Coordinates of C-alpha atoms and ligand atoms in Angstrom, one line a residue:
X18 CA 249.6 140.8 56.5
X19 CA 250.0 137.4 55.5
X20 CA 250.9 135.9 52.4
X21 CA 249.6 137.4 49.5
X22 CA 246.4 135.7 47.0
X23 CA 247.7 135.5 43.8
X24 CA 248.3 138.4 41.6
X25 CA 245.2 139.6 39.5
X26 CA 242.9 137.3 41.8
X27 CA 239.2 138.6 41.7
X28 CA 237.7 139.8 44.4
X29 CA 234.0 140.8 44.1
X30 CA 230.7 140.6 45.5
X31 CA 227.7 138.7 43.7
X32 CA 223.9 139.1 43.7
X33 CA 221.1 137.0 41.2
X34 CA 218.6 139.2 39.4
X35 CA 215.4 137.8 41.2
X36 CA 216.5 138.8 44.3
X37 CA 217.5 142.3 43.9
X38 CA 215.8 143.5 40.9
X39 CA 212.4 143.8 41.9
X40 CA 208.9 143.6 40.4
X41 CA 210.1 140.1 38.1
X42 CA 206.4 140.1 37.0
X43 CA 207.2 137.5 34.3
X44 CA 209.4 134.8 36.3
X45 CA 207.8 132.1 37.4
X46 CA 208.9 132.5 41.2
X47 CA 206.9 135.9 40.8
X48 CA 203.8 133.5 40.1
X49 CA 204.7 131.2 43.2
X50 CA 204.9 133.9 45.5
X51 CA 202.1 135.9 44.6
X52 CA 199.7 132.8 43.7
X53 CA 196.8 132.8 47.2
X54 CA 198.0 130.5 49.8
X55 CA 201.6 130.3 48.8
X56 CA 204.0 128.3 51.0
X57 CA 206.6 131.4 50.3
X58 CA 206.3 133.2 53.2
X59 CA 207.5 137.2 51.8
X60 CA 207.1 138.0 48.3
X61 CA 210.4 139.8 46.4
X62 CA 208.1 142.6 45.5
X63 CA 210.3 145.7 45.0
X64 CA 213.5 143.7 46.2
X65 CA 216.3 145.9 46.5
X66 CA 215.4 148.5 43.5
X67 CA 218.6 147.5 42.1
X68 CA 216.8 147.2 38.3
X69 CA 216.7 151.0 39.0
X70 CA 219.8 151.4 41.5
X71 CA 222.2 149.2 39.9
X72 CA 224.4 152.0 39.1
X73 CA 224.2 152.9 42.6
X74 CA 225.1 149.2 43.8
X75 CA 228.4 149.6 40.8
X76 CA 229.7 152.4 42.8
X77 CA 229.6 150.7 45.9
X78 CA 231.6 147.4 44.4
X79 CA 233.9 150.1 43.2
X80 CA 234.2 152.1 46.1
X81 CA 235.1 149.6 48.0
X82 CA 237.9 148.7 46.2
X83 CA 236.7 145.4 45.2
X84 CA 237.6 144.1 41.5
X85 CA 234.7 142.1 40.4
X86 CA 230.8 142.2 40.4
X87 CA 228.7 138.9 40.0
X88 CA 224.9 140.1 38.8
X89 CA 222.6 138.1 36.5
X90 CA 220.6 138.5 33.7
X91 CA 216.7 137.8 33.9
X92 CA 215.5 135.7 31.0
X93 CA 211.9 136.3 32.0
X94 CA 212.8 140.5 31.0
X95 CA 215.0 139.4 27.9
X96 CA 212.3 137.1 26.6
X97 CA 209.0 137.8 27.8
X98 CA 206.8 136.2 26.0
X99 CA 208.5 132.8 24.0
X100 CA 210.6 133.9 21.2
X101 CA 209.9 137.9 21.3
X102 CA 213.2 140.1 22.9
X103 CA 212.7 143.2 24.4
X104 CA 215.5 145.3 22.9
X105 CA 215.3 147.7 25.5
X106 CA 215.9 144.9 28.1
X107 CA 218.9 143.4 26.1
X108 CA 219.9 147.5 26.1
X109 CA 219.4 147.5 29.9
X110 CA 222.0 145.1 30.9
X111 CA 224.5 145.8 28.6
X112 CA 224.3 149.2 30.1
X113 CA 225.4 147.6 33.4
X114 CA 228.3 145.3 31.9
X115 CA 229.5 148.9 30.3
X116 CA 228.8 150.5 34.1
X117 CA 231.0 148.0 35.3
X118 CA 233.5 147.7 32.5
X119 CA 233.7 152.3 33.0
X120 CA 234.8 151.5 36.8
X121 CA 237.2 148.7 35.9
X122 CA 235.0 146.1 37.5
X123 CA 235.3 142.6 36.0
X124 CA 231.6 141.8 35.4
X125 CA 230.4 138.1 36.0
X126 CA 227.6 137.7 34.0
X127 CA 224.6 134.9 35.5
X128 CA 222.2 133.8 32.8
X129 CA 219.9 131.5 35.1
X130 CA 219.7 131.9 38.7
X131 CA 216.7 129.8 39.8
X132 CA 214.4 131.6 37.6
X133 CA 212.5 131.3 34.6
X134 CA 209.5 132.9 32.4
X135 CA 206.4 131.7 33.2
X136 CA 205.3 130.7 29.9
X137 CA 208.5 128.2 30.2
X138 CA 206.8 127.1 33.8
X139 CA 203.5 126.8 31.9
X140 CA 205.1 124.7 28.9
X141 CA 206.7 122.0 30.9
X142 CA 209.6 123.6 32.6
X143 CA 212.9 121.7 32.3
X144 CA 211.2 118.4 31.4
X145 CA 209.9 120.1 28.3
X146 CA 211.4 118.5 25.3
X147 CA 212.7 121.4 23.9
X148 CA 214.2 123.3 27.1
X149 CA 217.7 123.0 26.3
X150 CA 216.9 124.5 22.6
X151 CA 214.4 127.1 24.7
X152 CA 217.3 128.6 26.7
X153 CA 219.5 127.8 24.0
X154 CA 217.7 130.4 22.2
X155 CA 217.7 132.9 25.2
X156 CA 221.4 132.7 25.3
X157 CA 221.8 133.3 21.8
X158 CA 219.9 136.8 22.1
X159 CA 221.9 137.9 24.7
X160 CA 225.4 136.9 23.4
X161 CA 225.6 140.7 21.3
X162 CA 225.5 142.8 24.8
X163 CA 228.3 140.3 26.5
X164 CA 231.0 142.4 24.5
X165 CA 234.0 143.0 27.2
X166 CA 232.6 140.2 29.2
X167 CA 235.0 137.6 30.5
X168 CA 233.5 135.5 32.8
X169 CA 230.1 134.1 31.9
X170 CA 227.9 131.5 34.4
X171 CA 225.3 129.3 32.5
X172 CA 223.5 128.1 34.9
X173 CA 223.5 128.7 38.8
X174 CA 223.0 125.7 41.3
X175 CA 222.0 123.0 38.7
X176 CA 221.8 120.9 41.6
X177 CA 219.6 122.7 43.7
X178 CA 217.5 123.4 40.7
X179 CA 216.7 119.8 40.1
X180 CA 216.4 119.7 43.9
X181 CA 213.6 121.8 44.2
X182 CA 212.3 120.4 41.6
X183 CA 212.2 117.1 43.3
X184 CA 210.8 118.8 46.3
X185 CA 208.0 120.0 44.0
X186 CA 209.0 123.8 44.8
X187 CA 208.1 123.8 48.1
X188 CA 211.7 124.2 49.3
X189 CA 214.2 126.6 49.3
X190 CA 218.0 126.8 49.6
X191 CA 217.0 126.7 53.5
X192 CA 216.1 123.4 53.6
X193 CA 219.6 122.6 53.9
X194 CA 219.1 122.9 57.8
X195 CA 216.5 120.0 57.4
X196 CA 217.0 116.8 55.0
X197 CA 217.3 117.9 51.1
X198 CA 215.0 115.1 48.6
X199 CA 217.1 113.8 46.0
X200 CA 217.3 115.5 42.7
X201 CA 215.3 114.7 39.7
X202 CA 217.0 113.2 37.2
X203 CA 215.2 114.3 34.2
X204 CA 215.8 117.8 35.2
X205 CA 219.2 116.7 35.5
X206 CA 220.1 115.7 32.1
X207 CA 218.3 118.6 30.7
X208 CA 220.1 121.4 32.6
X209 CA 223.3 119.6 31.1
X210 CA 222.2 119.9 27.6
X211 CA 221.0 123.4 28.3
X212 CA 224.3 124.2 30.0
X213 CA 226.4 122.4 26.8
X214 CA 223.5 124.4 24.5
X215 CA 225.0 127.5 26.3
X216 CA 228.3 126.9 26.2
X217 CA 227.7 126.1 22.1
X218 CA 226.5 129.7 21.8
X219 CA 229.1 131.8 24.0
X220 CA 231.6 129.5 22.3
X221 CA 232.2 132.4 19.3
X222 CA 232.9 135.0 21.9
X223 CA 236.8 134.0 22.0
X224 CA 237.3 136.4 25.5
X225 CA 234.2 134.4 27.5
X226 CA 235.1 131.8 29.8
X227 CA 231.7 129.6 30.7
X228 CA 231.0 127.4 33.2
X229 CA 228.2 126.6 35.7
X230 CA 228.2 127.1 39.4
X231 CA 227.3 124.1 41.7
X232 CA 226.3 124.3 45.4
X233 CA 228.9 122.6 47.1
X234 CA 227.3 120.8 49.7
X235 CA 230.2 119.1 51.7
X236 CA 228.5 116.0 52.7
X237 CA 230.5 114.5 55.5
X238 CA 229.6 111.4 56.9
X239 CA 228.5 110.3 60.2
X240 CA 229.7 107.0 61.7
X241 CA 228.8 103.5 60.0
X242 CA 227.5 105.8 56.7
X243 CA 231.2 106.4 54.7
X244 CA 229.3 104.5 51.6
X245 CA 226.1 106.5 52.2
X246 CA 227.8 109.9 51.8
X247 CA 229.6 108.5 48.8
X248 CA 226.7 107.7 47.2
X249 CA 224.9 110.9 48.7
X250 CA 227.8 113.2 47.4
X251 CA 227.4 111.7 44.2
X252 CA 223.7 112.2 43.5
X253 CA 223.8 115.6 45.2
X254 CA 227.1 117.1 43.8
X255 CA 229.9 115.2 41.8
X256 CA 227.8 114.3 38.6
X257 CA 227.0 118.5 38.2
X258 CA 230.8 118.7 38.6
X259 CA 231.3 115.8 36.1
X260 CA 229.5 117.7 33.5
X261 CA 232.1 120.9 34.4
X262 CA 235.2 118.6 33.4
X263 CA 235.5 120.2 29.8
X264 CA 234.5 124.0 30.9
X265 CA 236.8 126.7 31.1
X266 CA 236.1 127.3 34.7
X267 CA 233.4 125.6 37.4
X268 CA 232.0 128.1 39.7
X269 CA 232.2 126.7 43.5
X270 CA 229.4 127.9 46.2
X271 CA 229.9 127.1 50.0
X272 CA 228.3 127.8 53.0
X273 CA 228.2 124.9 55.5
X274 CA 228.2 121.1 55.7
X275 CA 225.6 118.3 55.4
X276 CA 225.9 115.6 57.8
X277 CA 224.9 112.0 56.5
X278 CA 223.9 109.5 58.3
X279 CA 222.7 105.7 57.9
X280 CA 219.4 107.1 57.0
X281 CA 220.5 110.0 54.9
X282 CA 221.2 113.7 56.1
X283 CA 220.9 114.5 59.3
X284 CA 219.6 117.6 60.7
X285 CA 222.7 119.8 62.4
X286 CA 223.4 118.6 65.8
X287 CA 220.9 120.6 68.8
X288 CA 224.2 122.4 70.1
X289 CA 225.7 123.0 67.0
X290 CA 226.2 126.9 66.5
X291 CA 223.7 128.2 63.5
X292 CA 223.1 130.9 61.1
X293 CA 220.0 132.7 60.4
X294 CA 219.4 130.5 58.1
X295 CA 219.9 127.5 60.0
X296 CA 222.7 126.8 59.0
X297 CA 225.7 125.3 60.8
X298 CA 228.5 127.8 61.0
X299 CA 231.1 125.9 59.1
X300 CA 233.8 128.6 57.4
X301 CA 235.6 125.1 56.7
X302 CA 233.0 124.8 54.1
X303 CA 234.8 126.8 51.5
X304 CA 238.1 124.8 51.7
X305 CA 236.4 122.1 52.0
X306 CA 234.3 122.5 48.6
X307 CA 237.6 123.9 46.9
X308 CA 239.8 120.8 47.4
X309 CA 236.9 118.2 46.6
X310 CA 236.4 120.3 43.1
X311 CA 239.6 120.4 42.4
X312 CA 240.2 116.6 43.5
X313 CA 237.4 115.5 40.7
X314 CA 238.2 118.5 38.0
X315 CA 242.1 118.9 38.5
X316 CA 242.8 120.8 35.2
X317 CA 239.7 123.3 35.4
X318 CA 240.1 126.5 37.1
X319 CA 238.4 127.7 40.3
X320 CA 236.4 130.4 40.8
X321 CA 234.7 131.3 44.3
X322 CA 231.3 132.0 43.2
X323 CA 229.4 132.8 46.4
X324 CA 230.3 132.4 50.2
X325 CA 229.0 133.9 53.0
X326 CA 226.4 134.0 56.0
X327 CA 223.4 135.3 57.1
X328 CA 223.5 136.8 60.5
X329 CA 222.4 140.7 62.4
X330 CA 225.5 140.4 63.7
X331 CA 228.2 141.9 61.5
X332 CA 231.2 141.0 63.1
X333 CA 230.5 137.2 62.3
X334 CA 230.4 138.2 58.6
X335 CA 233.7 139.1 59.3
X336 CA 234.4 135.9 61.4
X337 CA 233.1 133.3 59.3
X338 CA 234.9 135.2 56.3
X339 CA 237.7 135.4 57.5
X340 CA 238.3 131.6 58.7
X341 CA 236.9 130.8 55.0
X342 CA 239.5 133.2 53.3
X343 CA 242.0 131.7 55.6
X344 CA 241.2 127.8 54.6
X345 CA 241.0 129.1 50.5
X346 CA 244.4 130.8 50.9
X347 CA 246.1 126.8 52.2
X348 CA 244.0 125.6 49.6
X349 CA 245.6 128.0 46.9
X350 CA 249.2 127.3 48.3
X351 CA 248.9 123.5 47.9
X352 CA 248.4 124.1 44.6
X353 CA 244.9 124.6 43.6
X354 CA 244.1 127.2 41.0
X355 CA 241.7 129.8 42.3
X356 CA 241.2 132.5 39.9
X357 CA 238.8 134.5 42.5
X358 CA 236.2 135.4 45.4
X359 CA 232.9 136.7 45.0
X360 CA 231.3 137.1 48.4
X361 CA 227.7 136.5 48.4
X362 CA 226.2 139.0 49.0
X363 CA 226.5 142.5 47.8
X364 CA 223.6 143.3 49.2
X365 CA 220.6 142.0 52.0
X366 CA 218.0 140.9 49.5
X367 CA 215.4 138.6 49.2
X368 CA 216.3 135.0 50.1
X369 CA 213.5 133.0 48.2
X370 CA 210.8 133.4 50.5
X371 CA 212.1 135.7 53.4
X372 CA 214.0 138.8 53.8
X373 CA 214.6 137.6 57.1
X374 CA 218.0 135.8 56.6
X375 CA 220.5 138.7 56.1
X376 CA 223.8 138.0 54.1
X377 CA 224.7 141.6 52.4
X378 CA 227.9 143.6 53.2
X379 CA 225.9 146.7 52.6
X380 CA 222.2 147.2 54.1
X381 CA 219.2 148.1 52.4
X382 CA 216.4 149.9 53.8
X383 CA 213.3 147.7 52.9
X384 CA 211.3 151.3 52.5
X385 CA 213.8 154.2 50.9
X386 CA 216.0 151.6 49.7
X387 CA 218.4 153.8 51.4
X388 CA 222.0 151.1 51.2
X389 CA 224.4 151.0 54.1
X390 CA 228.0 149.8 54.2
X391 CA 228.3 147.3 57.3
X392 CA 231.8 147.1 58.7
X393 CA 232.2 143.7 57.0
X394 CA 232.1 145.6 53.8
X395 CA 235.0 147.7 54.4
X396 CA 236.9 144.8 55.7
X397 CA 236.5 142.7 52.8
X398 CA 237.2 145.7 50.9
X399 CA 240.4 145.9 52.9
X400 CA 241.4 142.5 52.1
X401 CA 240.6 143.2 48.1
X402 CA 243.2 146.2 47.8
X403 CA 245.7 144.4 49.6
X404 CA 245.2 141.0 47.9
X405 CA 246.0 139.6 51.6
X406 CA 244.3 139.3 54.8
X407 CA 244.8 141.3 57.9
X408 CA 247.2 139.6 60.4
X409 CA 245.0 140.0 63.3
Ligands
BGC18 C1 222.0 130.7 46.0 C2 221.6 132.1 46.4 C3 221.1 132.1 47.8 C4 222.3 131.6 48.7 C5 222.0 131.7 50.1 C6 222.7 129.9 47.0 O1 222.2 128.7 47.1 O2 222.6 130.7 44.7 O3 220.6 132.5 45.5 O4 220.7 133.4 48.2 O5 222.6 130.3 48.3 O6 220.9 130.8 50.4

């Protein structure tokens, strides 16, 4: 073994509502994939089942011996149409924070992970006038079921939101393997006031710590473009972690590296080994992301909010997890204060658009649903009860 993580660190597993629920009839992406001649290639349909099999997916987090289970709340079931709450909803998911809470499972609680009703979509989206009020009053409705809850995340990928907003929809995460258009700026500033909105309306829930979660994109520059990645890292990253600098924790999401060049970002290199996403495999990414939050947020704490990789092959879960738990750990003894890890993900699920790129420690058959633990599972199980990695 080597040296231990810090005592009571968090280890967990996270997934977003959209993609593991199923049948989101009232989001928005729902519409986009389902609408005839859709540039989303596979549509979530029954996703993983887990709106039905979450108690399933709580015993595996448990069973594993991990400490902590990331999961979100869909606003599009909470609120489906504008200003009407479905009780039974509200009822639903405080039945899985009390799931989680009755295995001694820290519960993470997502309110918006890329999703959104559709009446929202239909009445301007984020550059509405009134969205920070509009999830302001979403957040309010749920704030009686968060009862036990600790850890609270406002919005996920604020930066990638106003991203694909930018990229009017058409991309996904994915697009990180190609050249990602600069985010919109309106969306911007309103995901900050929703996210300040938020964090007004959690405040009287003395036991919640809120933040948001940011993609960390680890821009890196290529020769002759040190001011371009500035400026790209910037407008891509450091003004979402700017607006973390009063929370009471900032969420950090790593999987690989953007290159940027004179021009912008460059596509990986041709020999460059990839994930199935496209990705370059870059375990560096999550030390990397760790130090540059805590360089521009020194006094807000840490926690790992997704890392991982999609690949068939399950031994290079375990690779790339275990270099990335091996940079986090220097990180942590230099200092930094990481509170947790929350692998992403539980399980394989629907990666907006495709169900193609896999990144689950446990399988799921796409027809029974049927879930199987991959070897990575147990091993980052292993490394959860023994708050340490293996020596090997
Ligand atoms: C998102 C997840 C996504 C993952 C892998 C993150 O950007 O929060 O929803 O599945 O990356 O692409």
């Amino acid at each position: 073994m080597s040296q231990p993580f810090p005592p009571g660190f968090l280890w967990g597993a996270a997934t977003s509502a959209h993609q593991v629920e199923g049948n989101n009839t009232g989001s928005d992406w729902w519409a986009a994939e389902n609408r005839s001649g859709s540039r989303l290639g596979e549509r979530s349909g029954d996703a993983c089942d887990s709106l039905h099999r979450w108690p399933e997916d709580l015993d595996l987090v448990a069973g594993l011996g991990l400490t902590a289970y990331r999961f979100g709340i869909e606003w599009a079931r909470i609120e489906p149409e504008p200003g009407r709450f479905s009780l039974a909803m509200l009822q639903h998911y405080r039945q899985i924070i009390a799931g989680c809470l009755q295995r001694s499972i820290t519960p993470i609680v997502t309110l918006h992970h890329f999703t959104c009703p559709r009446w929202f979509r239909a009445d301007g989206g984020w550059t509405a006038p009134h969205a920070p009020a509009t999830f302001a009053r979403y957040v309010a409705a749920v704030v009686p079921i968060l009862g036990g809850v600790r850890w609270v995340c406002t919005i996920n990928e604020p930066n990638m939101v106003a991203i694909m907003h930018a990229a009017t929809r058409k991309a996904s995460t994915q697009q990180l393997t190609a050249s990602l258009p600069d985010p919109d700026q309106a969306v911007t500033a309103a995901l900050i006031a929703a996210h300040r909105a938020a964090r007004h309306e959690l405040a009287d829930l003395s036991e919640v710590r809120s933040g948001w979660t940011v993609a960390n994109l680890n821009a890196q520059a290529a020769e002759g473009a040190a001011q371009r990645a500035d400026d790209w890292r910037r407008l891509h990253e450091d003004q979402y972690l700017a607006a973390a600098a009063e929370d009471d924790f900032v969420g950090v999401q790593a999987y690989t590296r953007a290159i940027i060049g004179p021009a912008g970002q460059q596509p990986p290199a041709a020999d460059v080994r990839r994930t199935l996403t496209g990705w370059e495999f870059y375990p560096q990414a999550l030390a990397d992301a760790v130090r540059h939050t805590a360089g521009l947020l020194p006094r807000v704490p840490i926690l790992v909010t997704e890392n991982g990789i999609a690949t068939a092959d399950d031994s290079e879960r375990v690779e790339y997890t275990r270099g990335a738990l091996t940079g986090l750990l220097r990180a942590i003894g230099d200092g930094i204060d990481v509170r947790g890890y929350l692998h992403w993900s539980l399980l394989d699920n629907y990666e907006w658009g495709s169900y193609r790129p896999t990144f689950g420690l446990v399988a799921v058959d796409r027809d029974t649903f049927a879930r199987t633990l991959k070897p990575s599972a147990d091993w980052l199980g292993g490394v959860a009860r023994a708050n340490a990695l293996p020596a090997d």
